[in-house]
PDB file of C-alpha atoms in Angstrom:
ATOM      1  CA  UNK Q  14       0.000   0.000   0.000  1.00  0.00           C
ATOM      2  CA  UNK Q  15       1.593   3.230  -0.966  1.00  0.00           C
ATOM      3  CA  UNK Q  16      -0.213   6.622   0.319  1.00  0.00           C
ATOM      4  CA  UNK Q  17       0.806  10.407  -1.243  1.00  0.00           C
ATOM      5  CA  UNK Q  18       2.975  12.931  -0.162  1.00  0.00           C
ATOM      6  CA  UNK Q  19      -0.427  14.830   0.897  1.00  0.00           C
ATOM      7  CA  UNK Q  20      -1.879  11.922   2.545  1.00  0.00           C
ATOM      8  CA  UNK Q  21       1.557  11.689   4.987  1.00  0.00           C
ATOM      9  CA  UNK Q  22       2.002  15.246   5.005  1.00  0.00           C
ATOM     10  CA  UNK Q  23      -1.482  15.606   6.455  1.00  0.00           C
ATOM     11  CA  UNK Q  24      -1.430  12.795   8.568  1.00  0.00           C
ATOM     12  CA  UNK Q  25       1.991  13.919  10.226  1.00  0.00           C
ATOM     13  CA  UNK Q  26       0.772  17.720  10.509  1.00  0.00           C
ATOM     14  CA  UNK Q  27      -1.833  16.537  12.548  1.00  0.00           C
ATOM     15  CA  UNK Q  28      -0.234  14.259  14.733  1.00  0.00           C
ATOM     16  CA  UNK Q  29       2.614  17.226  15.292  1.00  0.00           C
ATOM     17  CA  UNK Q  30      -0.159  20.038  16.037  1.00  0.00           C
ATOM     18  CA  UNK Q  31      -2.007  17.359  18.411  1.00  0.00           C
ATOM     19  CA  UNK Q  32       1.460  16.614  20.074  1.00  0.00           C
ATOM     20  CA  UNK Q  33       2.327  20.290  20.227  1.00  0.00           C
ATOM     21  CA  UNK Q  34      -1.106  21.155  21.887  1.00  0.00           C
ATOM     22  CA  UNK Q  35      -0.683  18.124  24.368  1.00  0.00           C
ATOM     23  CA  UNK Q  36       2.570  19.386  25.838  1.00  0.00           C
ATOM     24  CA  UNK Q  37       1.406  22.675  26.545  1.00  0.00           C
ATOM     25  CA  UNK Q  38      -0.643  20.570  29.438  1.00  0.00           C
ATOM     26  CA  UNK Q  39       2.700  19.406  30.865  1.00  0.00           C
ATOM     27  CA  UNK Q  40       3.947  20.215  33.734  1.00  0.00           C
ATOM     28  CA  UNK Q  41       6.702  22.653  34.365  1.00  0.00           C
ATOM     29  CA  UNK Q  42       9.697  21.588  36.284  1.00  0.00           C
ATOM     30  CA  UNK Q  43      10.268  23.557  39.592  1.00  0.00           C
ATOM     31  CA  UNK Q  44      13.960  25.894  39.686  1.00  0.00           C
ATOM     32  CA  UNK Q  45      14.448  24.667  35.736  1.00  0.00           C
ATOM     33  CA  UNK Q  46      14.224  26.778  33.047  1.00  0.00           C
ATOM     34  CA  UNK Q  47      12.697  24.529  30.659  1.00  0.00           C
ATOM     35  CA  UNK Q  48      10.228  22.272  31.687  1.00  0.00           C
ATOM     36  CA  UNK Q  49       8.453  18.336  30.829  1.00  0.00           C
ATOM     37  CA  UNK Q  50       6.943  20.287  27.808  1.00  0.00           C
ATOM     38  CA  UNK Q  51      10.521  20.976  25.924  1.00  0.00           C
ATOM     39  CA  UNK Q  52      11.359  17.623  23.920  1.00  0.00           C
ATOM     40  CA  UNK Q  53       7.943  17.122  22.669  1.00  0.00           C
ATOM     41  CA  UNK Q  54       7.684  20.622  21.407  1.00  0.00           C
ATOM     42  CA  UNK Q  55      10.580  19.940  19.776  1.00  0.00           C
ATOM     43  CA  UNK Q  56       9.295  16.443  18.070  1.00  0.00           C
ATOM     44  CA  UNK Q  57       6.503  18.171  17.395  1.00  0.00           C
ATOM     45  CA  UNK Q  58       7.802  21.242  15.204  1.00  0.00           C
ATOM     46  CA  UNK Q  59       9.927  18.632  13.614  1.00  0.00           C
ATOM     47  CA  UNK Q  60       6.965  16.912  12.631  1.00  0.00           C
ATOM     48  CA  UNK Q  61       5.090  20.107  11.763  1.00  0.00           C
ATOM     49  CA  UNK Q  62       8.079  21.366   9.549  1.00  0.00           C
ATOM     50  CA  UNK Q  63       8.415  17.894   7.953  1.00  0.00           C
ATOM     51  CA  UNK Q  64       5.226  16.996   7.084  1.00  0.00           C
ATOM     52  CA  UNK Q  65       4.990  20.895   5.804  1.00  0.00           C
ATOM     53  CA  UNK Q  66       7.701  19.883   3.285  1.00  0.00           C
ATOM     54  CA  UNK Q  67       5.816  16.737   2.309  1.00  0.00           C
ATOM     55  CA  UNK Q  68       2.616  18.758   1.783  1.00  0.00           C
ATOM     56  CA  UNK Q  69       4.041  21.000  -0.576  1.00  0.00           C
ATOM     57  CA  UNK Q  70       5.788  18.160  -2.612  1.00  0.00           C
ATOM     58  CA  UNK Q  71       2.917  16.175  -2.807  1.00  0.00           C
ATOM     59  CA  UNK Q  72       0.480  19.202  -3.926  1.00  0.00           C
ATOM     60  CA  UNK Q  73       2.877  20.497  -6.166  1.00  0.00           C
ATOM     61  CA  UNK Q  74       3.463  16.476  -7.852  1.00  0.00           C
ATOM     62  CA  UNK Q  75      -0.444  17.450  -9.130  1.00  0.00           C
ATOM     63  CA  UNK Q  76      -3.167  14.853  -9.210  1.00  0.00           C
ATOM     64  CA  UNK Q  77      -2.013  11.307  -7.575  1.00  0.00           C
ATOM     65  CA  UNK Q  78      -4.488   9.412  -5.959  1.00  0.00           C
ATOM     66  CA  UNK Q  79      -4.234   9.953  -1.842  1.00  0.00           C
ATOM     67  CA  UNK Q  80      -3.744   5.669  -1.768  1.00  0.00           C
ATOM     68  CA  UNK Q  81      -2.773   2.702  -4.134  1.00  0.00           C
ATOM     69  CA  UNK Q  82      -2.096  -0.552  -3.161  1.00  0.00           C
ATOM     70  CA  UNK Q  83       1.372  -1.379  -4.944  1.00  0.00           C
ATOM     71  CA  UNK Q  84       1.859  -5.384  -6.241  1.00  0.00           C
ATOM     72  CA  UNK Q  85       3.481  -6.560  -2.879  1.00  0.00           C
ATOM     73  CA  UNK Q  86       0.229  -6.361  -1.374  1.00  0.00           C
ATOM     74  CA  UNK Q  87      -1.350  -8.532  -3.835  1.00  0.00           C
ATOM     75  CA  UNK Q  88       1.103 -11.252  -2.966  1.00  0.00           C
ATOM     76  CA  UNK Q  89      -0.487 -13.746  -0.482  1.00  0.00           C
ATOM     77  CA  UNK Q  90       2.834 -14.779   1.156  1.00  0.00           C
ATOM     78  CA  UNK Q  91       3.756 -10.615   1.833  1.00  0.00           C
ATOM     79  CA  UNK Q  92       0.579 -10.188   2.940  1.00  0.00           C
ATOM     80  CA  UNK Q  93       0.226 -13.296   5.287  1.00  0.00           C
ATOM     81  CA  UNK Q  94       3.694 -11.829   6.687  1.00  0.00           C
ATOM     82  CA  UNK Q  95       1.929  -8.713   7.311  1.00  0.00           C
ATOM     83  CA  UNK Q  96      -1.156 -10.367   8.919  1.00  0.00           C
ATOM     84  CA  UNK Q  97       1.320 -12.449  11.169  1.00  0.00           C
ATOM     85  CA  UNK Q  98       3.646  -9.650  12.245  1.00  0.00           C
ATOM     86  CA  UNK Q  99       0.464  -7.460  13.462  1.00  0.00           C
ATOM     87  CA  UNK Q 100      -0.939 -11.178  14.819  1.00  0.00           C
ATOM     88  CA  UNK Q 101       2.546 -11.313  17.223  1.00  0.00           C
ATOM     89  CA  UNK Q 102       2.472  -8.052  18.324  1.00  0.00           C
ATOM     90  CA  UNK Q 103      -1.597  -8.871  19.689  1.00  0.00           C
ATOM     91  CA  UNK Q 104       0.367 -12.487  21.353  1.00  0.00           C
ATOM     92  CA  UNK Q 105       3.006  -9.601  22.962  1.00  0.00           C
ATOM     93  CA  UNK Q 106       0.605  -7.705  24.508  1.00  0.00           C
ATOM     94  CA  UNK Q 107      -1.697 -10.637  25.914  1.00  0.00           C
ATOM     95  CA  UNK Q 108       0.709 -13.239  26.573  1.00  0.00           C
ATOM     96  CA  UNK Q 109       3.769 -11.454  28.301  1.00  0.00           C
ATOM     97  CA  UNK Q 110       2.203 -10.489  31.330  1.00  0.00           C
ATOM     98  CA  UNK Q 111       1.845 -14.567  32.064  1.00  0.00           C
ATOM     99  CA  UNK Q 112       4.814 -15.881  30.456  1.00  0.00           C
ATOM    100  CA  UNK Q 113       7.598 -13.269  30.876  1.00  0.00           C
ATOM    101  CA  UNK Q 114       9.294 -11.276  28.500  1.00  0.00           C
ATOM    102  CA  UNK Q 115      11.892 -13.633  26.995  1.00  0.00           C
ATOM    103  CA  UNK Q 116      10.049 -16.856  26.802  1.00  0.00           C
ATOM    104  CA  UNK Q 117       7.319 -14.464  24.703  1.00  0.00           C
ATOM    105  CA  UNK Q 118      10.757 -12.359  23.076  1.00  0.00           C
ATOM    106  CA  UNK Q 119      11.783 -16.045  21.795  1.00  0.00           C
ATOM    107  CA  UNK Q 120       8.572 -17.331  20.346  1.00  0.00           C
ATOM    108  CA  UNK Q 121       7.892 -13.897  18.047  1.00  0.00           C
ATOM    109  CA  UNK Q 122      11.278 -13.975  17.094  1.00  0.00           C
ATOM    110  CA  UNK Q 123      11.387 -17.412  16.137  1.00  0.00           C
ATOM    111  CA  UNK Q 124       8.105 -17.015  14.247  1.00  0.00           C
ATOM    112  CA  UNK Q 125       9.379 -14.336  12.538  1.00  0.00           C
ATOM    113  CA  UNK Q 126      12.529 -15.599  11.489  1.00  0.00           C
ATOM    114  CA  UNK Q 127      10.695 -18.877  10.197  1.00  0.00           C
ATOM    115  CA  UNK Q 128       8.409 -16.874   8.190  1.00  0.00           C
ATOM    116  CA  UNK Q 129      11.663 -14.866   6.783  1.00  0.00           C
ATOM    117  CA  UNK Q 130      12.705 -18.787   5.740  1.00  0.00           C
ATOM    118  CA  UNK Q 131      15.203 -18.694   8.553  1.00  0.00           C
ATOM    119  CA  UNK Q 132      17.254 -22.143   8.571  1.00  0.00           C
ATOM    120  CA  UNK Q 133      15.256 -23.657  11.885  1.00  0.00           C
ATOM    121  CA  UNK Q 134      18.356 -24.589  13.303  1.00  0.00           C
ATOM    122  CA  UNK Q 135      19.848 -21.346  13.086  1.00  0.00           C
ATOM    123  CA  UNK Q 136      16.468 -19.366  13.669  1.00  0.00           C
ATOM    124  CA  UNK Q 137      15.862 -21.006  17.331  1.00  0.00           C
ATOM    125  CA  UNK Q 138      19.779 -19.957  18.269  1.00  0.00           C
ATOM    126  CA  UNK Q 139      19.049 -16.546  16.902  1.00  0.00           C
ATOM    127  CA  UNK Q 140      16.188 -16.054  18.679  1.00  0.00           C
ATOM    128  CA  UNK Q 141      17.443 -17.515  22.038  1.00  0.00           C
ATOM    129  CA  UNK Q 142      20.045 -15.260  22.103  1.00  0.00           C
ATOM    130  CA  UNK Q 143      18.549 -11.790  20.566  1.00  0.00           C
ATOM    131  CA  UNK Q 144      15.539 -12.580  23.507  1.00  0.00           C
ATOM    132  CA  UNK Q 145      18.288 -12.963  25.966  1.00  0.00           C
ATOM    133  CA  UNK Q 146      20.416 -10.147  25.088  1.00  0.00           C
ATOM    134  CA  UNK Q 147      17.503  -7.428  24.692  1.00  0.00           C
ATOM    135  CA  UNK Q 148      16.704  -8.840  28.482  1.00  0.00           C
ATOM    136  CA  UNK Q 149      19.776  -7.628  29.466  1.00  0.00           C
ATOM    137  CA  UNK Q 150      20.279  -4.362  28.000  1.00  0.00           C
ATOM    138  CA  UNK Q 151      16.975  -3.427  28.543  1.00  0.00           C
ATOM    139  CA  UNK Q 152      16.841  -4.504  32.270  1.00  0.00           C
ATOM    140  CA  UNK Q 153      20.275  -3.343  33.384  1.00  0.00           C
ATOM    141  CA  UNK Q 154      20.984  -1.051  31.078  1.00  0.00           C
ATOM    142  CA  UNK Q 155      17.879   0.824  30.505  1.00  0.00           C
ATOM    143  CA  UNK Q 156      16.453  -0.210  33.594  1.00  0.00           C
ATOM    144  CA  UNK Q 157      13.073  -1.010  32.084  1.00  0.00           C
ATOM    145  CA  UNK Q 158      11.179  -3.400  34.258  1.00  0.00           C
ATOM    146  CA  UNK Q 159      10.514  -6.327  32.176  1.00  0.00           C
ATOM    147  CA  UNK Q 160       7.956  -9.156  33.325  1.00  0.00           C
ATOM    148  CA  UNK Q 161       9.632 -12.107  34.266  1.00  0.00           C
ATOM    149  CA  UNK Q 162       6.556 -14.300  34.225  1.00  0.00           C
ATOM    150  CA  UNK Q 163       7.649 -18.295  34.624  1.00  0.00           C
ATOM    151  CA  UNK Q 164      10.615 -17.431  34.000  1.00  0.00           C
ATOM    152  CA  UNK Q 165      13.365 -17.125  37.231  1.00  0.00           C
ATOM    153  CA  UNK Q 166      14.317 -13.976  38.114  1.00  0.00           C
ATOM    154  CA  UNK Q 167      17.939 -13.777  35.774  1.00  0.00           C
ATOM    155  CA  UNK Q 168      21.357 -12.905  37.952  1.00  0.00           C
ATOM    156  CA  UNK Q 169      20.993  -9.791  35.797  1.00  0.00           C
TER     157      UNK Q 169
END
């Protein structure tokens, strides 16, 4: 699926005007002078600028249709890998409150590397290890708390 320059442009100038008016409801930090408010108003008038320049290239490309669906979509095995991809990230969010984060981290990986036509062999090491090492840097590193589920809690 392929959408204009206007389409995007549109779509992005409203997300950065939304985002712009939401951080005005921030918060200001006490004895700072710049406050909660400051990074998203800064996303945000990237996004406004951006999608400003994708506005004007897209209305000034003349008359394309706002959508098309390219030939990519009509394939059924690019399209099943679509349907699966958003199907894992639904398994994510229900299933890795009960099982933890890396028994669920190896499964989607593991799926999607076998839908890639990942060797198995080499696809279940991959994914044992990439579930394994995001655990770590995320939970000592970036000190995000990660559900450990059934799993033990890691010497990490």
């Amino acid at each position: 699926m392929r959408f204009s320059d206007t389409t995007l442009g549109a779509i992005f100038l409203l997300a950065g005007i939304s985002l712009a008016w939401y951080s005005f409801n921030l918060p200001a930090i006490p004895g700072q002078n710049y406050g909660a408010a400051t990074f998203p108003l800064l996303i945000a008038m990237g996004l406004i600028g951006c999608s400003a320049r994708l506005l004007y290239t897209g209305i000034s490309q003349g008359n394309q249709p706002l959508m098309s669906l390219s030939d990519e979509v009509r394939n059924p095995r690019r399209l099943a890998g679509v349907v699966a991809t958003l199907l894992l990230v639904l398994f994510y969010i229900l299933f890795v409150q009960i099982l933890g984060f890396i028994p669920t981290a190896i499964i989607i990986t593991l799926s999607m590397f076998l839908i890639l036509k990942v060797r198995p062999a080499k696809a279940v090491i991959l994914a044992i290890l990439a579930a394994f090492a995001c655990d770590f840097i995320f939970r000592t590193m970036l000190l995000v708390p990660l559900p450990f589920g059934i799993v033990p809690r890691l010497p990490w």
